[in-house]
Short mmCIF file of C-alpha atoms in Angstrom, two decimals:
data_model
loop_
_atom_site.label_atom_id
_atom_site.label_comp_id
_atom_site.label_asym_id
_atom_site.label_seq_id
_atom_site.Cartn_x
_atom_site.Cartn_y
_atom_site.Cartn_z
CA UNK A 30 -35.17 6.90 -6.19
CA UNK A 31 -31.89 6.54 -7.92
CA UNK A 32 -28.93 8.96 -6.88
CA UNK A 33 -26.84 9.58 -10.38
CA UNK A 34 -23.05 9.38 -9.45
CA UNK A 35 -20.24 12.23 -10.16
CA UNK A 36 -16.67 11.82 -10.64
CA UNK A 37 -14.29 12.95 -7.89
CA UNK A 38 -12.51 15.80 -7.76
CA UNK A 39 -10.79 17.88 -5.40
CA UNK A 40 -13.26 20.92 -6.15
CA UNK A 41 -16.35 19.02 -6.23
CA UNK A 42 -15.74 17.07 -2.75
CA UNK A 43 -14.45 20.54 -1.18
CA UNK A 44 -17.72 21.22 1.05
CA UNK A 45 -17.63 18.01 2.31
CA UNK A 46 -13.07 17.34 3.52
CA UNK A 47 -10.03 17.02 0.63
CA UNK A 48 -9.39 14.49 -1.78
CA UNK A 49 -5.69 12.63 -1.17
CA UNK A 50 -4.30 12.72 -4.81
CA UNK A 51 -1.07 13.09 -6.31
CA UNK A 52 -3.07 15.23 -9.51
CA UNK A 53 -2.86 18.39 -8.87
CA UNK A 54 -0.94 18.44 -5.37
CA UNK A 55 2.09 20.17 -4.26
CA UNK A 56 5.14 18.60 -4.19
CA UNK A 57 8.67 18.45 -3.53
CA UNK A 58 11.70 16.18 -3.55
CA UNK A 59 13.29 14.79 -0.89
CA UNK A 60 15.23 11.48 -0.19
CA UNK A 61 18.62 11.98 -2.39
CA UNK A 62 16.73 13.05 -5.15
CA UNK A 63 14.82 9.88 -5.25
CA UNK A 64 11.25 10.42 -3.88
CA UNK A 65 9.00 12.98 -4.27
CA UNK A 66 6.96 14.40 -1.46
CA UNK A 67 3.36 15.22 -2.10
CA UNK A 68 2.80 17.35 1.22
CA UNK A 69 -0.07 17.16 3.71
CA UNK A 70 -2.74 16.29 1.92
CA UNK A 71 -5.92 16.39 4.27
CA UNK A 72 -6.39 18.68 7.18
CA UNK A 73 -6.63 15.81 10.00
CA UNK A 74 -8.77 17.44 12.84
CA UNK A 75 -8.23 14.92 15.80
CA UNK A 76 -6.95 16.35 18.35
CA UNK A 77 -9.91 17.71 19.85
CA UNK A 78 -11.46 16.94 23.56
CA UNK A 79 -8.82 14.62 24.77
CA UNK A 80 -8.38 13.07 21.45
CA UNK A 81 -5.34 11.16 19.31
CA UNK A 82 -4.84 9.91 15.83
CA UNK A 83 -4.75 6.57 14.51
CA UNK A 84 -3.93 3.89 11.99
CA UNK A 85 -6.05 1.27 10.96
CA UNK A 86 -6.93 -0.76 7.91
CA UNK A 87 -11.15 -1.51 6.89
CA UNK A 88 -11.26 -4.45 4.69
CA UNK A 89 -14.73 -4.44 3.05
CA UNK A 90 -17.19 -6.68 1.01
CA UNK A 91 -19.05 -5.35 -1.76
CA UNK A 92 -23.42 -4.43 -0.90
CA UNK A 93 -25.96 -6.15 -3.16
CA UNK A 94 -26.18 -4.51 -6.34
CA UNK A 95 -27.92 -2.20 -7.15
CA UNK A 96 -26.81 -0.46 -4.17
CA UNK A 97 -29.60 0.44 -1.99
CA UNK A 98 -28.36 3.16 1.36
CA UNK A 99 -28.87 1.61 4.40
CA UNK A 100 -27.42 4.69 6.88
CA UNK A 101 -25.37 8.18 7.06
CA UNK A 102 -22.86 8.32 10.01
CA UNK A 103 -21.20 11.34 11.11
CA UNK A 104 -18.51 11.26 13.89
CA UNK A 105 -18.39 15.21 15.82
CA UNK A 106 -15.35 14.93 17.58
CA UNK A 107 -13.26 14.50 14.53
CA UNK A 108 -12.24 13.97 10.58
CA UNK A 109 -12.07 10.55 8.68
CA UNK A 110 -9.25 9.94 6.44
CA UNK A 111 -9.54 6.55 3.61
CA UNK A 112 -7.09 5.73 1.15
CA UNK A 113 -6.95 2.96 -0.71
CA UNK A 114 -5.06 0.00 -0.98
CA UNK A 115 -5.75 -1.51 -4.55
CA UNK A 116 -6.36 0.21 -7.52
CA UNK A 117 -9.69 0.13 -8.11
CA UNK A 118 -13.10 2.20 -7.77
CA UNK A 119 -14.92 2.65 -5.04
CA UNK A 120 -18.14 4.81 -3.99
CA UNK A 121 -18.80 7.42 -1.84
CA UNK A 122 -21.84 8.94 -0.85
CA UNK A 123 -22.21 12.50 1.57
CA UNK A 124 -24.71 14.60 2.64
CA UNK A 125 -25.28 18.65 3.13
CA UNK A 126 -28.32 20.03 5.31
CA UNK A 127 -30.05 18.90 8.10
CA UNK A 128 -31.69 16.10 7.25
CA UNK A 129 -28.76 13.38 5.42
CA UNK A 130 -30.84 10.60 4.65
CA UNK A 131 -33.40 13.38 2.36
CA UNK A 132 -32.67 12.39 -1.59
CA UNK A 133 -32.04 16.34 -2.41
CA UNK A 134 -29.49 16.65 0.33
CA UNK A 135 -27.26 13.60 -0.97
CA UNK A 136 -24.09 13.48 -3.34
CA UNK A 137 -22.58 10.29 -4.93
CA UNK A 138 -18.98 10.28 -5.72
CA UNK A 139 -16.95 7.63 -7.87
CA UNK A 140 -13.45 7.37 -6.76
CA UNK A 141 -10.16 6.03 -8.50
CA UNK A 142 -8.27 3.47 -7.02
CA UNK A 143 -5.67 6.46 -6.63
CA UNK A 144 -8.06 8.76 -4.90
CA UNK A 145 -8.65 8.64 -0.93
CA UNK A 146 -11.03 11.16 0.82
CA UNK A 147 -10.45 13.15 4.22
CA UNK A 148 -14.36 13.67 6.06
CA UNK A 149 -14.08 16.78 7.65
CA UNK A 150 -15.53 16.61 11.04
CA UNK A 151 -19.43 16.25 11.27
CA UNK A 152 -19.70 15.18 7.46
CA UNK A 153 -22.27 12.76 7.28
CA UNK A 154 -21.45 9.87 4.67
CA UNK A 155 -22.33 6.15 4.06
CA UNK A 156 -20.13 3.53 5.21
CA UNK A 157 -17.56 2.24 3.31
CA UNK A 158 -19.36 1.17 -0.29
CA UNK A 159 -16.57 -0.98 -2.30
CA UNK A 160 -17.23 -2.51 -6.06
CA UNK A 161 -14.42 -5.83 -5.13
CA UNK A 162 -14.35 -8.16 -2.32
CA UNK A 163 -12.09 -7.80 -0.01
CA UNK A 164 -11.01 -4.12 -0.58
CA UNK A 165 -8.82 -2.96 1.82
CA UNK A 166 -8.10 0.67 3.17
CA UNK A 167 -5.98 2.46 5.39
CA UNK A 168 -8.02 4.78 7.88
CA UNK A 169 -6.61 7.84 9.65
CA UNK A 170 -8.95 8.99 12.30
CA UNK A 171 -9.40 9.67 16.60
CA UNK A 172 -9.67 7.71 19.65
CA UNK A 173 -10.25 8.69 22.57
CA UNK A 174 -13.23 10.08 25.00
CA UNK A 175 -16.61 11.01 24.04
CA UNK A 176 -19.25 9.51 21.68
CA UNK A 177 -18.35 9.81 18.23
CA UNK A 178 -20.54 8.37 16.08
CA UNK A 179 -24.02 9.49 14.86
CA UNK A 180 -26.11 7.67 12.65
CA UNK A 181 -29.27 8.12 10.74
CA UNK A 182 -30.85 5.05 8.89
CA UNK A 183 -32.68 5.66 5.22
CA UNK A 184 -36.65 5.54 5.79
CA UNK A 185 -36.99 5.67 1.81
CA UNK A 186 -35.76 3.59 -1.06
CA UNK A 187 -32.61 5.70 -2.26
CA UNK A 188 -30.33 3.32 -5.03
CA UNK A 189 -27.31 4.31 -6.48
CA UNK A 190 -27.90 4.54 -10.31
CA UNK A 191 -26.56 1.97 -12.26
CA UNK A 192 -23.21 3.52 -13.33
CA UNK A 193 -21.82 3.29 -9.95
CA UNK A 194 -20.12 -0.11 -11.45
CA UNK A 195 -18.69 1.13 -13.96
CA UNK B 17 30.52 -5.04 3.40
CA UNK B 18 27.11 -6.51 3.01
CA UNK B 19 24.09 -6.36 5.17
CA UNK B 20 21.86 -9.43 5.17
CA UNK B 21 17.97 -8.96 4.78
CA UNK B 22 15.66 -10.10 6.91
CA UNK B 23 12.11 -11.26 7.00
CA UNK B 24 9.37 -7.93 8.00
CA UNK B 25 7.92 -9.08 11.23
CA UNK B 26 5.94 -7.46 14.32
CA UNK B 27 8.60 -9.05 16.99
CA UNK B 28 11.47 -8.57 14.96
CA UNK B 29 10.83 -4.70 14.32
CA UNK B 30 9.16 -4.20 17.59
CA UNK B 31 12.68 -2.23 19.12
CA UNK B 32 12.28 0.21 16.23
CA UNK B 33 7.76 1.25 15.91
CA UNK B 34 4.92 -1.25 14.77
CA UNK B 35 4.43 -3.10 11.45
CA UNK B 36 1.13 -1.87 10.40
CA UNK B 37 -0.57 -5.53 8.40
CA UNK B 38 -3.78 -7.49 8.76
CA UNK B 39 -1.74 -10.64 9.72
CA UNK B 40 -2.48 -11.27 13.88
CA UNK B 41 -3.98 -7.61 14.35
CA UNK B 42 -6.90 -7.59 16.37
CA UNK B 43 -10.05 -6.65 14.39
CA UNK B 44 -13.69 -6.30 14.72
CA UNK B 45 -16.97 -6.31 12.62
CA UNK B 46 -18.22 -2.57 11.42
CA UNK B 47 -20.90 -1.21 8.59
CA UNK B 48 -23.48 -3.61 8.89
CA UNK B 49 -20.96 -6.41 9.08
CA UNK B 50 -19.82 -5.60 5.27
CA UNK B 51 -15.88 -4.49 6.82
CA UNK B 52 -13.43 -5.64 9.24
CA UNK B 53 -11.71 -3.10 11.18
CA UNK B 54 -8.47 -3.92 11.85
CA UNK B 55 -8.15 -1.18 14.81
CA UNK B 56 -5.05 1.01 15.78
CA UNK B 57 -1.96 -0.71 14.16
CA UNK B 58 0.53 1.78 15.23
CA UNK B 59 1.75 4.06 18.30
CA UNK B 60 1.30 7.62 16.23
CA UNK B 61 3.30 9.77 18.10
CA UNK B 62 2.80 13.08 16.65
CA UNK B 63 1.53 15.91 19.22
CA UNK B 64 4.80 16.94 20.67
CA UNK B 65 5.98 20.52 21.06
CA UNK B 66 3.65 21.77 19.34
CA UNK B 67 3.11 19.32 16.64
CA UNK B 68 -0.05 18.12 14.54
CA UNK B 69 -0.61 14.82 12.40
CA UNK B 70 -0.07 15.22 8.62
CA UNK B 71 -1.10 12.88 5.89
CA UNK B 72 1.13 12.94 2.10
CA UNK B 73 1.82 10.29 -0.24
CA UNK B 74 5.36 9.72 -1.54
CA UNK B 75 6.10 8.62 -4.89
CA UNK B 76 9.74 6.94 -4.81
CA UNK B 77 12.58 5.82 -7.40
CA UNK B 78 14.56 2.55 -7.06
CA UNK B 79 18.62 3.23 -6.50
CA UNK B 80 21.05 1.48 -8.11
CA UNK B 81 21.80 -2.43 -7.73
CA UNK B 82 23.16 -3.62 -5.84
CA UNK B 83 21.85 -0.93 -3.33
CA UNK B 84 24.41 1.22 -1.63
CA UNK B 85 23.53 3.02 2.26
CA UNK B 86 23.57 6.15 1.64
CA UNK B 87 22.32 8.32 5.13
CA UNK B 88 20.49 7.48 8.24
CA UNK B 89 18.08 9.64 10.01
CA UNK B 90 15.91 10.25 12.54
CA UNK B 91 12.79 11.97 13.84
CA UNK B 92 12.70 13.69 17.04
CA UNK B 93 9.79 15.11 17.40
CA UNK B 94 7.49 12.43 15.83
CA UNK B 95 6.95 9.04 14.47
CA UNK B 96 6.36 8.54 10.73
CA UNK B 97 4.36 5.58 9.14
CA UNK B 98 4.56 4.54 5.87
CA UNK B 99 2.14 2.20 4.24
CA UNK B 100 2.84 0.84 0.66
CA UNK B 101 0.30 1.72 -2.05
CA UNK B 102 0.84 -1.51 -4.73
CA UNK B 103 1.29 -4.81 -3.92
CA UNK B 104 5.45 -4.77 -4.19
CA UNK B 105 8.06 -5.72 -2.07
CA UNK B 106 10.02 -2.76 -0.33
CA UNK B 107 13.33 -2.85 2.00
CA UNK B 108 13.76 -1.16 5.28
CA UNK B 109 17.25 -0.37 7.34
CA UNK B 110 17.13 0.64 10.65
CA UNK B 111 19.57 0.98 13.35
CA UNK B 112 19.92 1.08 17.28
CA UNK B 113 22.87 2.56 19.48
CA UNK B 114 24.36 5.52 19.42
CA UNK B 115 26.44 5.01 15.79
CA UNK B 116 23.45 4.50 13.54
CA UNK B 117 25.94 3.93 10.62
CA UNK B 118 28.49 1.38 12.69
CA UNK B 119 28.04 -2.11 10.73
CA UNK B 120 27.06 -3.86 13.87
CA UNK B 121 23.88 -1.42 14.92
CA UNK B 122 22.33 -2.18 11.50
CA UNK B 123 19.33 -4.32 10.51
CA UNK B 124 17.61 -4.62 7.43
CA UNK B 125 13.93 -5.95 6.38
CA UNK B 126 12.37 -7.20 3.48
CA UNK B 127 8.73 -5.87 3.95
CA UNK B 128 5.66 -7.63 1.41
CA UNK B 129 3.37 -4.92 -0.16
CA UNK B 130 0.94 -5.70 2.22
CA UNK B 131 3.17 -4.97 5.66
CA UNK B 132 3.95 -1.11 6.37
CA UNK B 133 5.96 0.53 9.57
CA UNK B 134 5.19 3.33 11.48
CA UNK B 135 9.52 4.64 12.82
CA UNK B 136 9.01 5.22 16.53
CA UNK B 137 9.91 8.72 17.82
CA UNK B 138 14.26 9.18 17.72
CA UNK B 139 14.48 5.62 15.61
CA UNK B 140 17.20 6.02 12.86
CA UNK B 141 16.21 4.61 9.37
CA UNK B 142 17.33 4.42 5.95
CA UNK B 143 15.30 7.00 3.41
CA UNK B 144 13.17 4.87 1.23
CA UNK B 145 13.95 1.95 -0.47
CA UNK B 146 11.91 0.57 -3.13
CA UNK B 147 12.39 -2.24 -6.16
CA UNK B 148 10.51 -1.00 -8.84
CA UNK B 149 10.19 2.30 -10.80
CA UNK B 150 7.02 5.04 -9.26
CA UNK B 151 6.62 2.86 -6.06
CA UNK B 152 4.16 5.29 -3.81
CA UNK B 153 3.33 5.08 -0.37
CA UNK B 154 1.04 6.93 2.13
CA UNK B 155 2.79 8.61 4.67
CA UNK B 156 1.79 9.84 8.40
CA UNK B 157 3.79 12.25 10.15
CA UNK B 158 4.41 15.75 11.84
CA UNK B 159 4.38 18.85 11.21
CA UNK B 160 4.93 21.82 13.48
CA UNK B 161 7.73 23.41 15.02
CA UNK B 162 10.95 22.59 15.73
CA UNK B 163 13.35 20.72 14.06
CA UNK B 164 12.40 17.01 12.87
CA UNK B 165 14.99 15.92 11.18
CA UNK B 166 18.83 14.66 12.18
CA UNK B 167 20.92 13.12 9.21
CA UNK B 168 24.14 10.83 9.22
CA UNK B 169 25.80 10.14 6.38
CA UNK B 170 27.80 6.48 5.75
CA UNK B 171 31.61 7.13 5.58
CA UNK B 172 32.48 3.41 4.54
CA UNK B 173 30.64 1.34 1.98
CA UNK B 174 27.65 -0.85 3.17
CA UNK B 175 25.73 -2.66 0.93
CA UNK B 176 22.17 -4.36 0.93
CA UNK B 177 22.89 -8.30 0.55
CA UNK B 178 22.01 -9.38 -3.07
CA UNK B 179 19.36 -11.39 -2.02
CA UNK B 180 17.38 -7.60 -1.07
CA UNK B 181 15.78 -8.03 -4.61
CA UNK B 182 13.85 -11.12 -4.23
#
Protein backbone atom coordinates (compact mmCIF):
# COMPACT_ATOMS: atom_id res chain seq x y z
CA UNK A 1 0.00 0.00 0.00
CA UNK A 2 1.31 3.38 -0.84
CA UNK A 3 0.36 6.42 1.52
CA UNK A 4 0.06 9.64 -1.02
CA UNK A 5 1.80 12.64 0.79
CA UNK A 6 0.14 16.26 1.60
CA UNK A 7 1.78 19.47 1.99
CA UNK A 8 2.04 21.01 5.46
CA UNK A 9 0.12 23.44 6.78
CA UNK A 10 -0.81 24.82 9.96
CA UNK A 11 -4.62 23.82 9.39
CA UNK A 12 -4.05 20.51 8.01
CA UNK A 13 -1.53 19.28 10.91
CA UNK A 14 -4.00 20.97 13.59
CA UNK A 15 -5.52 17.52 14.98
CA UNK A 16 -2.36 16.18 15.36
CA UNK A 17 0.13 19.62 17.51
CA UNK A 18 1.14 23.19 15.55
CA UNK A 19 3.35 23.79 12.82
CA UNK A 20 6.53 26.30 13.90
CA UNK A 21 6.44 28.79 10.89
CA UNK A 22 7.09 32.28 10.44
CA UNK A 23 3.92 32.24 7.49
CA UNK A 24 1.20 33.19 8.94
CA UNK A 25 2.38 33.74 12.71
CA UNK A 26 2.09 36.60 14.99
CA UNK A 27 4.68 38.80 15.45
CA UNK A 28 6.24 41.66 16.96
CA UNK A 29 9.45 43.66 17.16
CA UNK A 30 11.70 43.74 19.70
CA UNK A 31 15.56 44.21 20.02
CA UNK A 32 16.05 48.12 18.99
CA UNK A 33 13.97 47.70 16.20
CA UNK A 34 16.13 45.05 14.80
CA UNK A 35 14.51 41.59 15.26
CA UNK A 36 11.26 40.51 14.96
CA UNK A 37 9.61 38.19 17.40
CA UNK A 38 7.41 35.46 16.07
CA UNK A 39 5.73 34.51 19.55
CA UNK A 40 5.19 31.06 21.07
CA UNK A 41 4.73 29.02 18.48
CA UNK A 42 3.79 25.43 19.85
CA UNK A 43 1.94 24.74 23.02
CA UNK A 44 4.88 22.69 24.85
CA UNK A 45 3.00 20.33 27.35
CA UNK A 46 5.94 19.04 29.60
CA UNK A 47 5.48 19.77 32.67
CA UNK A 48 3.35 17.05 33.64
CA UNK A 49 4.01 14.19 36.49
CA UNK A 50 7.30 15.40 37.71
CA UNK A 51 8.40 16.43 34.35
CA UNK A 52 10.97 19.26 32.66
CA UNK A 53 11.80 20.49 29.24
CA UNK A 54 14.71 19.98 27.19
CA UNK A 55 17.10 20.72 24.37
CA UNK A 56 18.55 18.37 22.19
CA UNK A 57 19.64 17.99 18.60
CA UNK A 58 18.61 14.34 16.35
CA UNK A 59 20.93 14.07 13.52
CA UNK A 60 19.38 11.55 11.09
CA UNK A 61 20.22 9.35 7.97
CA UNK A 62 17.90 9.04 5.24
CA UNK A 63 15.55 5.15 5.13
CA UNK A 64 15.84 3.11 1.92
CA UNK A 65 13.80 4.51 -0.68
CA UNK A 66 10.91 3.94 -1.30
CA UNK A 67 10.17 4.47 2.20
CA UNK A 68 8.61 1.53 3.73
CA UNK A 69 7.07 2.36 7.87
CA UNK A 70 8.75 0.39 10.16
CA UNK A 71 6.83 1.81 13.64
CA UNK A 72 4.42 4.65 15.24
CA UNK A 73 5.67 5.93 18.68
CA UNK A 74 3.68 7.98 20.91
CA UNK A 75 5.16 9.41 24.18
CA UNK A 76 1.88 10.09 27.02
CA UNK A 77 3.52 12.11 29.38
CA UNK A 78 4.25 14.86 26.99
CA UNK A 79 4.55 16.94 23.45
CA UNK A 80 7.47 16.66 20.85
CA UNK A 81 8.76 19.73 19.35
CA UNK A 82 11.35 19.38 15.78
CA UNK A 83 12.66 22.13 13.92
CA UNK A 84 14.98 22.02 11.52
CA UNK A 85 18.36 22.87 11.01
CA UNK A 86 18.96 22.99 7.12
CA UNK A 87 16.73 23.98 4.64
CA UNK A 88 15.47 21.20 3.19
CA UNK A 89 12.35 18.69 3.14
CA UNK A 90 11.65 16.30 5.32
CA UNK A 91 8.62 13.75 6.00
CA UNK A 92 6.29 13.25 8.49
CA UNK A 93 3.90 10.68 9.00
CA UNK A 94 0.86 10.64 12.06
CA UNK A 95 -1.85 8.71 12.94
CA UNK A 96 -5.70 9.30 14.27
CA UNK A 97 -7.79 6.29 15.85
CA UNK A 98 -7.00 3.46 17.71
CA UNK A 99 -5.16 1.43 15.77
CA UNK A 100 -1.84 3.80 14.15
CA UNK A 101 -0.19 1.34 12.17
CA UNK A 102 -4.02 0.70 10.08
CA UNK A 103 -3.42 2.38 6.34
CA UNK A 104 -6.93 4.44 6.75
CA UNK A 105 -5.85 5.88 10.05
CA UNK A 106 -2.41 7.35 8.65
CA UNK A 107 -1.45 10.94 7.25
CA UNK A 108 1.79 11.82 5.35
CA UNK A 109 3.04 15.28 5.56
CA UNK A 110 5.91 16.99 3.42
CA UNK A 111 7.63 19.65 5.31
CA UNK A 112 9.84 22.74 4.21
CA UNK A 113 13.10 23.13 5.43
CA UNK A 114 11.39 26.24 7.24
CA UNK A 115 8.64 24.24 8.81
CA UNK A 116 9.11 22.35 12.32
CA UNK A 117 6.16 20.43 13.96
CA UNK A 118 5.06 20.41 17.79
CA UNK A 119 3.37 16.48 18.60
CA UNK A 120 0.87 17.16 20.95
CA UNK A 121 0.97 14.68 23.68
CA UNK A 122 -0.13 11.02 22.77
CA UNK A 123 0.19 11.73 18.89
CA UNK A 124 1.42 8.76 17.43
CA UNK A 125 4.00 9.46 14.47
CA UNK A 126 6.99 7.73 12.72
CA UNK A 127 10.37 8.49 13.71
CA UNK A 128 12.25 11.01 12.29
CA UNK A 129 12.03 10.29 8.19
CA UNK A 130 14.76 12.78 6.51
CA UNK A 131 15.36 12.98 2.44
CA UNK A 132 19.59 14.13 3.20
CA UNK A 133 22.15 12.54 5.24
CA UNK A 134 23.01 13.88 8.08
CA UNK A 135 19.96 16.17 8.76
CA UNK A 136 20.07 17.67 11.87
CA UNK A 137 17.21 18.98 14.25
CA UNK A 138 16.68 20.67 17.33
CA UNK A 139 14.16 18.74 19.70
CA UNK A 140 12.14 20.35 22.50
CA UNK A 141 10.59 17.73 24.64
CA UNK A 142 10.42 16.10 28.69
CA UNK A 143 12.57 14.23 30.96
CA UNK A 144 11.88 13.03 33.77
CA UNK A 145 9.83 10.00 35.61
CA UNK A 146 7.57 7.60 34.07
CA UNK A 147 7.62 5.58 30.79
CA UNK A 148 7.18 7.64 27.89
CA UNK A 149 7.37 5.97 24.95
CA UNK A 150 4.86 3.64 23.18
CA UNK A 151 5.42 1.95 20.11
CA UNK A 152 3.55 -0.07 17.61
CA UNK A 153 5.50 -1.81 14.70
CA UNK A 154 3.73 -2.01 10.96
CA UNK A 155 2.43 -5.77 10.42
CA UNK A 156 1.60 -4.70 6.65
CA UNK A 157 3.56 -3.29 3.78
CA UNK A 158 2.64 0.58 4.02
CA UNK A 159 5.26 2.80 1.45
CA UNK A 160 5.27 6.28 1.14
CA UNK A 161 4.29 7.12 -2.52
CA UNK A 162 6.86 8.17 -4.63
CA UNK A 163 6.54 11.99 -4.35
CA UNK A 164 7.76 12.02 -0.90
CA UNK A 165 11.30 12.97 -2.72
CA UNK A 166 10.34 15.47 -4.36
CA UNK B 1 36.94 51.47 23.17
CA UNK B 2 36.95 48.11 21.53
CA UNK B 3 35.99 44.74 22.78
CA UNK B 4 37.97 41.81 21.41
CA UNK B 5 36.02 38.63 20.15
CA UNK B 6 36.51 35.51 21.23
CA UNK B 7 36.25 31.96 20.09
CA UNK B 8 32.33 30.22 21.14
CA UNK B 9 33.31 27.48 23.47
CA UNK B 10 31.53 25.19 26.25
CA UNK B 11 34.37 26.16 29.02
CA UNK B 12 34.71 29.54 28.00
CA UNK B 13 30.84 30.40 28.23
CA UNK B 14 30.23 27.97 30.96
CA UNK B 15 29.96 31.19 33.82
CA UNK B 16 27.16 32.56 31.65
CA UNK B 17 24.46 28.98 30.42
CA UNK B 18 25.52 26.06 27.97
CA UNK B 19 26.55 26.16 24.29
CA UNK B 20 24.04 23.97 22.76
CA UNK B 21 26.46 21.99 19.51
CA UNK B 22 27.11 18.41 18.50
CA UNK B 23 30.90 18.92 19.13
CA UNK B 24 31.81 16.67 22.65
CA UNK B 25 27.96 16.31 23.62
CA UNK B 26 27.13 13.04 24.74
CA UNK B 27 24.81 11.20 22.30
CA UNK B 28 23.17 7.96 21.74
CA UNK B 29 21.64 5.75 18.93
CA UNK B 30 17.58 6.20 18.43
CA UNK B 31 14.92 5.19 15.44
CA UNK B 32 16.19 2.06 14.43
CA UNK B 33 19.73 3.36 14.55
CA UNK B 34 18.86 5.91 11.52
CA UNK B 35 19.55 9.24 14.28
CA UNK B 36 21.87 10.24 16.88
CA UNK B 37 20.47 11.90 19.79
CA UNK B 38 22.54 14.31 21.05
CA UNK B 39 20.57 14.45 24.60
CA UNK B 40 19.87 17.56 26.87
CA UNK B 41 22.36 20.32 25.74
CA UNK B 42 21.18 22.94 28.02
CA UNK B 43 19.98 23.70 31.78
CA UNK B 44 16.26 25.10 30.65
CA UNK B 45 15.31 26.92 33.46
CA UNK B 46 11.88 27.99 32.82
CA UNK B 47 9.19 26.88 35.60
CA UNK B 48 9.68 29.61 38.07
CA UNK B 49 6.90 31.64 39.66
CA UNK B 50 4.64 30.54 37.76
CA UNK B 51 6.28 30.21 34.49
CA UNK B 52 5.89 27.73 31.39
CA UNK B 53 8.40 26.93 28.41
CA UNK B 54 7.69 28.81 25.14
CA UNK B 55 9.04 28.08 21.73
CA UNK B 56 9.27 31.35 18.80
CA UNK B 57 11.62 31.94 16.13
CA UNK B 58 13.28 35.34 15.71
CA UNK B 59 14.08 36.79 12.51
CA UNK B 60 16.99 39.48 13.12
CA UNK B 61 18.71 42.53 11.16
CA UNK B 62 22.49 43.16 11.17
CA UNK B 63 23.47 46.79 12.94
CA UNK B 64 25.75 48.95 11.63
CA UNK B 65 29.66 48.27 11.18
CA UNK B 66 31.54 48.47 13.00
CA UNK B 67 28.95 47.30 15.67
CA UNK B 68 28.18 49.67 18.48
CA UNK B 69 26.77 48.14 22.32
CA UNK B 70 23.84 49.36 22.56
CA UNK B 71 21.88 47.74 26.02
CA UNK B 72 22.42 44.81 28.23
CA UNK B 73 19.79 42.74 29.78
CA UNK B 74 18.79 40.14 31.72
CA UNK B 75 16.23 37.47 32.55
CA UNK B 76 15.09 36.85 35.94
CA UNK B 77 12.75 34.58 35.87
CA UNK B 78 14.12 32.23 33.12
CA UNK B 79 16.82 31.16 30.85
CA UNK B 80 16.51 31.74 27.09
CA UNK B 81 18.24 29.58 24.33
CA UNK B 82 18.79 30.53 21.08
CA UNK B 83 19.80 28.21 18.33
CA UNK B 84 20.78 29.61 14.83
CA UNK B 85 18.64 28.54 11.86
CA UNK B 86 21.40 28.91 8.69
CA UNK B 87 24.72 28.01 8.73
CA UNK B 88 26.20 31.82 9.57
CA UNK B 89 28.35 33.13 11.99
CA UNK B 90 26.63 35.20 14.88
CA UNK B 91 28.29 37.34 17.90
CA UNK B 92 27.38 37.13 21.49
CA UNK B 93 28.26 39.79 24.53
CA UNK B 94 27.77 38.89 27.84
CA UNK B 95 28.76 40.25 31.08
CA UNK B 96 29.37 39.28 34.86
CA UNK B 97 29.44 41.62 38.05
CA UNK B 98 27.29 43.88 39.15
CA UNK B 99 28.01 46.79 36.18
CA UNK B 100 27.02 44.73 33.18
CA UNK B 101 28.05 47.75 30.96
CA UNK B 102 31.64 48.53 32.91
CA UNK B 103 34.39 47.71 30.08
CA UNK B 104 36.08 45.24 32.30
CA UNK B 105 32.80 42.82 33.06
CA UNK B 106 32.43 42.35 29.28
CA UNK B 107 33.12 39.35 27.02
CA UNK B 108 32.30 38.77 23.62
CA UNK B 109 31.99 35.43 21.34
CA UNK B 110 32.12 34.63 17.91
CA UNK B 111 29.61 31.65 17.73
CA UNK B 112 29.71 29.23 14.11
CA UNK B 113 26.14 28.57 12.74
CA UNK B 114 26.29 25.37 14.11
CA UNK B 115 26.95 26.41 18.09
CA UNK B 116 23.81 28.07 19.94
CA UNK B 117 23.53 29.29 23.87
CA UNK B 118 20.95 28.82 26.15
CA UNK B 119 21.57 32.63 28.87
CA UNK B 120 21.39 31.11 32.34
CA UNK B 121 18.71 32.57 34.66
CA UNK B 122 19.91 36.61 35.84
CA UNK B 123 22.94 36.41 33.02
CA UNK B 124 23.19 39.88 31.28
CA UNK B 125 23.60 39.73 27.42
CA UNK B 126 23.70 41.82 24.47
CA UNK B 127 20.21 41.67 22.24
CA UNK B 128 21.05 39.85 19.11
CA UNK B 129 23.76 40.21 16.99
CA UNK B 130 23.88 38.86 13.62
CA UNK B 131 26.20 39.44 10.22
CA UNK B 132 23.96 39.05 7.54
CA UNK B 133 20.54 40.45 6.47
CA UNK B 134 17.07 37.97 7.77
CA UNK B 135 19.37 35.86 10.09
CA UNK B 136 16.56 33.66 12.16
CA UNK B 137 16.94 31.70 15.08
CA UNK B 138 14.75 29.40 17.28
CA UNK B 139 14.24 30.63 20.53
CA UNK B 140 13.27 28.86 24.05
CA UNK B 141 12.07 30.80 26.82
CA UNK B 142 9.34 31.87 29.45
CA UNK B 143 6.40 33.02 29.65
CA UNK B 144 4.22 33.66 32.65
CA UNK B 145 4.03 36.13 35.24
CA UNK B 146 6.09 38.49 36.53
CA UNK B 147 8.46 40.61 35.14
CA UNK B 148 11.33 39.01 32.84
CA UNK B 149 13.06 41.55 31.66
CA UNK B 150 15.79 44.24 33.29
CA UNK B 151 17.56 46.61 30.68
CA UNK B 152 20.86 48.77 30.95
CA UNK B 153 21.70 50.98 28.57
CA UNK B 154 25.71 51.83 27.57
CA UNK B 155 26.52 55.48 28.58
CA UNK B 156 30.10 55.45 26.89
CA UNK B 157 30.93 54.03 23.51
CA UNK B 158 31.99 50.30 23.26
CA UNK B 159 32.61 48.78 20.22
CA UNK B 160 32.83 45.09 18.85
CA UNK B 161 36.65 44.64 17.67
CA UNK B 162 36.79 44.73 13.79
CA UNK B 163 37.79 41.39 13.56
CA UNK B 164 33.71 40.50 14.90
CA UNK B 165 32.99 40.13 11.07
CA UNK B 166 35.15 37.32 10.12
Amino acid sequence: MKLPIHPLSKDSFKPYGEVIEIEGSAHFPINQGTTERFHNLANLDLNVVGGKPIVSIFESQPRPLPIKLEVMERHPLGSQAFYPLQNQNWLIVVASGLNPTNFNNLKAFRAKGTQGVNYARNTWHHPLLVLEPNSRFLIIDRDGPGKNLEEIEFTENVFLACDAVI
